[in-house]
CSV table of C-alpha atoms in Angstrom, one decimal:
chain,number,residue,atom,x,y,z
A,1,ASP,CA,-4.5,-12.7,-6.5
A,2,THR,CA,-1.0,-11.6,-7.6
A,3,GLY,CA,-1.7,-7.9,-7.0
A,4,VAL,CA,-1.3,-4.9,-9.3
A,5,SER,CA,2.1,-4.9,-11.0
A,6,GLN,CA,3.9,-1.8,-12.3
A,7,ASP,CA,7.0,-1.6,-14.4
A,8,PRO,CA,9.5,-0.1,-14.1
A,9,ARG,CA,9.8,0.8,-10.4
A,10,HIS,CA,12.1,3.6,-11.1
A,11,LYS,CA,12.8,5.7,-14.2
A,12,ILE,CA,15.4,8.3,-14.6
A,13,THR,CA,15.5,10.3,-17.8
A,14,LYS,CA,16.6,13.6,-19.2
A,15,ARG,CA,14.2,16.5,-19.8
A,16,GLY,CA,12.6,16.3,-23.2
A,17,GLN,CA,12.6,12.5,-23.5
A,18,ASN,CA,9.5,10.3,-23.8
A,19,VAL,CA,8.7,7.7,-21.1
A,20,THR,CA,6.2,4.9,-21.0
A,21,PHE,CA,5.0,3.0,-17.9
A,22,ARG,CA,3.2,-0.3,-17.8
A,23,CYS,CA,0.5,-1.5,-15.4
A,24,ASP,CA,-0.8,-5.0,-15.1
A,25,PRO,CA,-4.0,-5.1,-13.0
A,26,ILE,CA,-5.4,-7.9,-11.0
A,27,SER,CA,-6.7,-10.3,-13.6
A,28,GLU,CA,-10.4,-10.3,-12.9
A,29,HIS,CA,-10.6,-6.5,-12.5
A,30,ASN,CA,-12.2,-4.6,-15.4
A,31,ARG,CA,-11.5,-1.1,-14.1
A,32,LEU,CA,-8.0,0.4,-14.2
A,33,TYR,CA,-7.0,3.8,-12.8
A,34,TRP,CA,-3.9,6.0,-13.1
A,35,TYR,CA,-2.9,8.5,-10.4
A,36,ARG,CA,0.1,10.9,-9.9
A,37,GLN,CA,1.6,11.5,-6.5
A,38,THR,CA,4.0,14.3,-5.9
A,39,LEU,CA,6.2,14.6,-2.8
A,40,GLY,CA,4.2,15.3,0.4
A,41,GLN,CA,0.8,15.1,-1.3
A,42,GLY,CA,-1.9,12.6,-1.7
A,43,PRO,CA,-2.4,11.0,-5.1
A,44,GLU,CA,-4.4,12.9,-7.8
A,45,PHE,CA,-6.6,11.1,-10.3
A,46,LEU,CA,-5.5,11.2,-13.9
A,47,THR,CA,-7.6,8.8,-16.0
A,48,TYR,CA,-9.4,5.5,-15.9
A,49,PHE,CA,-10.6,2.6,-18.1
A,50,GLN,CA,-13.4,0.2,-18.0
A,51,ASN,CA,-12.2,-2.8,-20.0
A,52,GLU,CA,-10.5,-1.1,-23.1
A,53,ALA,CA,-12.7,2.0,-23.0
A,54,GLN,CA,-11.1,5.2,-21.5
A,55,LEU,CA,-14.0,6.7,-19.7
A,56,GLU,CA,-12.4,9.8,-18.3
A,57,LYS,CA,-9.3,11.6,-19.6
A,58,SER,CA,-10.1,15.3,-19.0
A,59,ARG,CA,-8.0,15.1,-15.8
A,60,LEU,CA,-4.8,14.2,-17.6
A,61,LEU,CA,-2.4,17.0,-16.9
A,62,SER,CA,-1.6,18.1,-20.4
A,63,ASP,CA,-1.7,16.8,-24.0
A,64,ARG,CA,1.7,15.4,-23.4
A,65,PHE,CA,0.1,12.7,-21.3
A,66,SER,CA,-1.7,9.7,-22.8
A,67,ALA,CA,-2.9,6.3,-21.7
A,68,GLU,CA,-4.0,3.1,-23.5
A,69,ARG,CA,-5.5,-0.2,-22.5
A,70,PRO,CA,-5.7,-1.9,-25.9
A,71,LYS,CA,-7.0,-5.3,-25.0
A,72,GLY,CA,-8.6,-4.5,-21.7
A,73,SER,CA,-5.9,-6.1,-19.7
A,74,PHE,CA,-2.6,-4.2,-19.1
A,75,SER,CA,-2.3,-0.4,-19.6
A,76,THR,CA,0.4,2.0,-20.5
A,77,LEU,CA,0.9,5.7,-19.5
A,78,GLU,CA,3.1,7.7,-21.8
A,79,ILE,CA,4.5,11.2,-21.1
A,80,GLN,CA,6.0,12.9,-24.1
A,81,ARG,CA,8.7,15.7,-24.0
A,82,THR,CA,9.1,15.3,-20.2
A,83,GLU,CA,9.6,18.3,-18.0
A,84,GLN,CA,11.1,18.8,-14.6
A,85,GLY,CA,7.6,19.1,-13.1
A,86,ASP,CA,6.7,15.6,-14.3
A,87,SER,CA,8.9,14.1,-11.6
A,88,ALA,CA,6.5,12.2,-9.3
A,89,MET,CA,5.3,8.7,-8.4
A,90,TYR,CA,2.8,7.3,-10.9
A,91,LEU,CA,0.4,4.9,-9.3
A,92,CYS,CA,-1.9,2.4,-11.0
A,93,ALA,CA,-4.9,0.8,-9.4
A,94,SER,CA,-7.6,-1.7,-10.4
A,95,SER,CA,-11.1,-2.7,-9.2
A,96,THR,CA,-14.1,-4.7,-10.1
A,97,GLY,CA,-17.6,-3.6,-10.9
A,98,GLN,CA,-18.8,0.0,-10.8
A,99,GLY,CA,-15.9,1.3,-8.8
A,100,GLU,CA,-17.6,3.8,-6.5
A,101,THR,CA,-18.0,1.4,-3.6
A,102,GLN,CA,-15.5,-1.2,-4.7
A,103,PRO,CA,-12.0,-0.6,-3.2
A,104,GLN,CA,-9.2,0.1,-5.6
A,105,HIS,CA,-6.0,-2.1,-5.3
A,106,PHE,CA,-2.8,-0.2,-5.9
A,107,GLY,CA,0.5,-1.2,-7.3
A,108,ASP,CA,3.8,0.0,-5.8
A,109,GLY,CA,4.1,2.7,-8.4
A,110,THR,CA,6.7,4.0,-10.8
A,111,ARG,CA,8.9,6.8,-9.5
A,112,LEU,CA,9.9,9.1,-12.3
A,113,SER,CA,12.9,11.4,-11.9
A,114,ILE,CA,13.6,14.1,-14.6
A,115,LEU,CA,17.2,15.3,-14.8
B,1,ALA,CA,-18.2,18.2,-5.4
B,2,GLN,CA,-17.0,15.8,-2.8
B,3,SER,CA,-13.8,16.5,-0.8
B,4,VAL,CA,-12.1,15.4,2.4
B,5,THR,CA,-10.0,17.4,4.8
B,6,GLN,CA,-7.5,15.7,7.1
B,7,LEU,CA,-7.2,17.9,10.1
B,8,ASP,CA,-3.6,16.9,11.2
B,9,SER,CA,-0.6,16.7,8.9
B,10,HIS,CA,1.4,14.9,11.6
B,11,VAL,CA,0.4,12.8,14.6
B,12,SER,CA,2.9,11.4,17.1
B,13,VAL,CA,1.9,8.7,19.7
B,14,SER,CA,3.8,6.4,22.0
B,15,GLU,CA,3.7,2.7,21.3
B,16,GLY,CA,0.7,1.1,23.1
B,17,THR,CA,-1.4,4.3,23.3
B,18,PRO,CA,-4.5,5.1,21.2
B,19,VAL,CA,-4.4,6.5,17.7
B,20,LEU,CA,-6.8,9.1,16.4
B,21,LEU,CA,-6.5,10.4,12.9
B,22,ARG,CA,-9.2,13.0,12.0
B,23,CYS,CA,-11.0,13.4,8.7
B,24,ASN,CA,-13.9,15.6,7.7
B,25,TYR,CA,-15.8,15.2,4.4
B,26,SER,CA,-17.9,17.4,2.2
B,27,SER,CA,-20.6,15.9,0.1
B,28,SER,CA,-24.1,16.6,-1.0
B,29,TYR,CA,-25.1,13.0,-0.5
B,30,SER,CA,-24.0,10.0,1.5
B,31,PRO,CA,-20.5,9.3,0.2
B,32,SER,CA,-18.3,6.3,-0.1
B,33,LEU,CA,-15.3,6.8,2.2
B,34,PHE,CA,-12.1,5.0,2.6
B,35,TRP,CA,-8.9,5.0,4.6
B,36,TYR,CA,-5.7,4.0,2.9
B,37,VAL,CA,-2.2,3.6,4.4
B,38,GLN,CA,1.1,4.1,2.5
B,39,HIS,CA,4.4,2.9,3.8
B,40,PRO,CA,7.6,4.5,2.4
B,41,ASN,CA,8.1,3.9,-1.3
B,42,LYS,CA,5.2,1.6,-1.5
B,43,GLY,CA,1.7,1.7,-3.0
B,44,LEU,CA,-1.4,2.3,-1.0
B,45,GLN,CA,-3.1,-0.4,1.0
B,46,LEU,CA,-6.8,-0.3,1.9
B,47,LEU,CA,-7.5,-0.2,5.6
B,48,LEU,CA,-11.3,0.1,5.6
B,49,LYS,CA,-14.3,1.4,3.6
B,50,TYR,CA,-17.7,2.9,4.4
B,51,THR,CA,-20.5,2.4,2.0
B,52,SER,CA,-23.6,3.2,4.2
B,53,ALA,CA,-24.1,-0.4,5.5
B,54,ALA,CA,-22.9,0.4,9.0
B,55,THR,CA,-21.6,3.6,10.6
B,56,LEU,CA,-18.8,1.8,12.6
B,57,VAL,CA,-16.5,0.2,10.2
B,58,LYS,CA,-13.8,-2.3,11.2
B,59,GLY,CA,-10.7,-2.6,9.1
B,60,ILE,CA,-7.4,-4.5,9.0
B,61,ASN,CA,-4.7,-4.4,11.7
B,62,GLY,CA,-7.1,-3.3,14.4
B,63,PHE,CA,-8.1,0.0,12.9
B,64,GLU,CA,-11.7,1.2,12.8
B,65,ALA,CA,-13.6,4.3,11.7
B,66,GLU,CA,-16.9,5.8,12.6
B,67,PHE,CA,-19.1,7.7,10.1
B,68,LYS,CA,-20.9,10.6,11.7
B,69,LYS,CA,-23.2,12.3,9.4
B,70,SER,CA,-24.1,15.1,11.9
B,71,GLU,CA,-20.4,16.0,12.2
B,72,THR,CA,-19.4,15.1,8.6
B,73,SER,CA,-16.6,13.2,10.0
B,74,PHE,CA,-14.9,9.8,9.4
B,75,HIS,CA,-12.1,9.6,12.0
B,76,LEU,CA,-9.7,6.6,12.1
B,77,THR,CA,-8.9,5.1,15.4
B,78,LYS,CA,-6.9,2.2,16.9
B,79,PRO,CA,-6.8,1.3,20.6
B,80,SER,CA,-3.1,0.6,20.8
B,81,ALA,CA,-0.4,1.7,18.4
B,82,HIS,CA,2.4,-0.6,17.2
B,83,MET,CA,5.7,0.5,15.7
B,84,SER,CA,4.6,-1.0,12.4
B,85,ASP,CA,1.7,1.5,12.2
B,86,ALA,CA,4.2,4.3,11.4
B,87,ALA,CA,3.2,5.4,7.9
B,88,GLU,CA,1.2,8.0,5.9
B,89,TYR,CA,-2.6,7.7,6.2
B,90,PHE,CA,-5.1,9.0,3.6
B,91,CYS,CA,-8.8,9.7,4.0
B,92,VAL,CA,-10.4,9.2,0.6
B,93,VAL,CA,-13.8,10.0,-0.9
B,94,SER,CA,-15.0,8.3,-4.1
B,95,PRO,CA,-17.2,10.3,-6.5
B,96,ALA,CA,-18.0,8.1,-9.4
B,97,GLY,CA,-15.0,5.8,-8.6
B,98,GLN,CA,-12.4,8.5,-9.1
B,99,LEU,CA,-10.7,8.6,-5.7
B,100,THR,CA,-10.2,12.1,-4.2
B,101,PHE,CA,-7.5,11.9,-1.5
B,102,GLY,CA,-6.9,14.1,1.5
B,103,SER,CA,-3.5,15.6,2.0
B,104,GLY,CA,-2.5,12.8,4.3
B,105,THR,CA,-1.5,12.4,8.0
B,106,GLN,CA,2.0,11.2,8.9
B,107,LEU,CA,1.8,8.9,11.9
B,108,THR,CA,4.9,8.5,14.0
B,109,VAL,CA,5.0,5.9,16.7
B,110,LEU,CA,7.5,6.5,19.5
B,111,PRO,CA,9.1,3.6,21.4
């Protein structure tokens, strides 16, 4: 068990640029989740996948946000035309099975700073 | 809808004294509840989970939590705090696997 891996750990970019983050889940986990955490708050759910299928995406913050998991393994989260308010920690988690009772294992996150 | 309320945003204890972090939940049915801990600039680590098998749940690092349906509570306790316990703690409910986090409790441990 090598844990959930996220890359990069930190990203600094100018407003208006596009950014993409990568998440590699624990290898046997079929569910993958994305969360956003702003300073002083708990994480908020964005979207999740079961294998390559994106089962919930209505909670993505705007149409500038999109996520993929093309082969059911790693996932990417893209933010287009970044805005100041996008500055946050973006967390990825993975789990087995149906998810409701299975604990989610989190990566260390990608911290995004918008200049 | 399911939600959790963490009653204290900050808790400060002396090393070696008991820890109590309070959480109330709202759910129309028996929920799945978790406590996670987050150290600075790190991801979240699962402390323990409740999934209706037993009302007293033991977790890692000496933490435990008791599910009380009559009080809709799921408070986190530890008999004796260590300096390494200083972190942010989140009470979490899991509707359909999409974790809903409380606002967090920052635990400070004084020497």
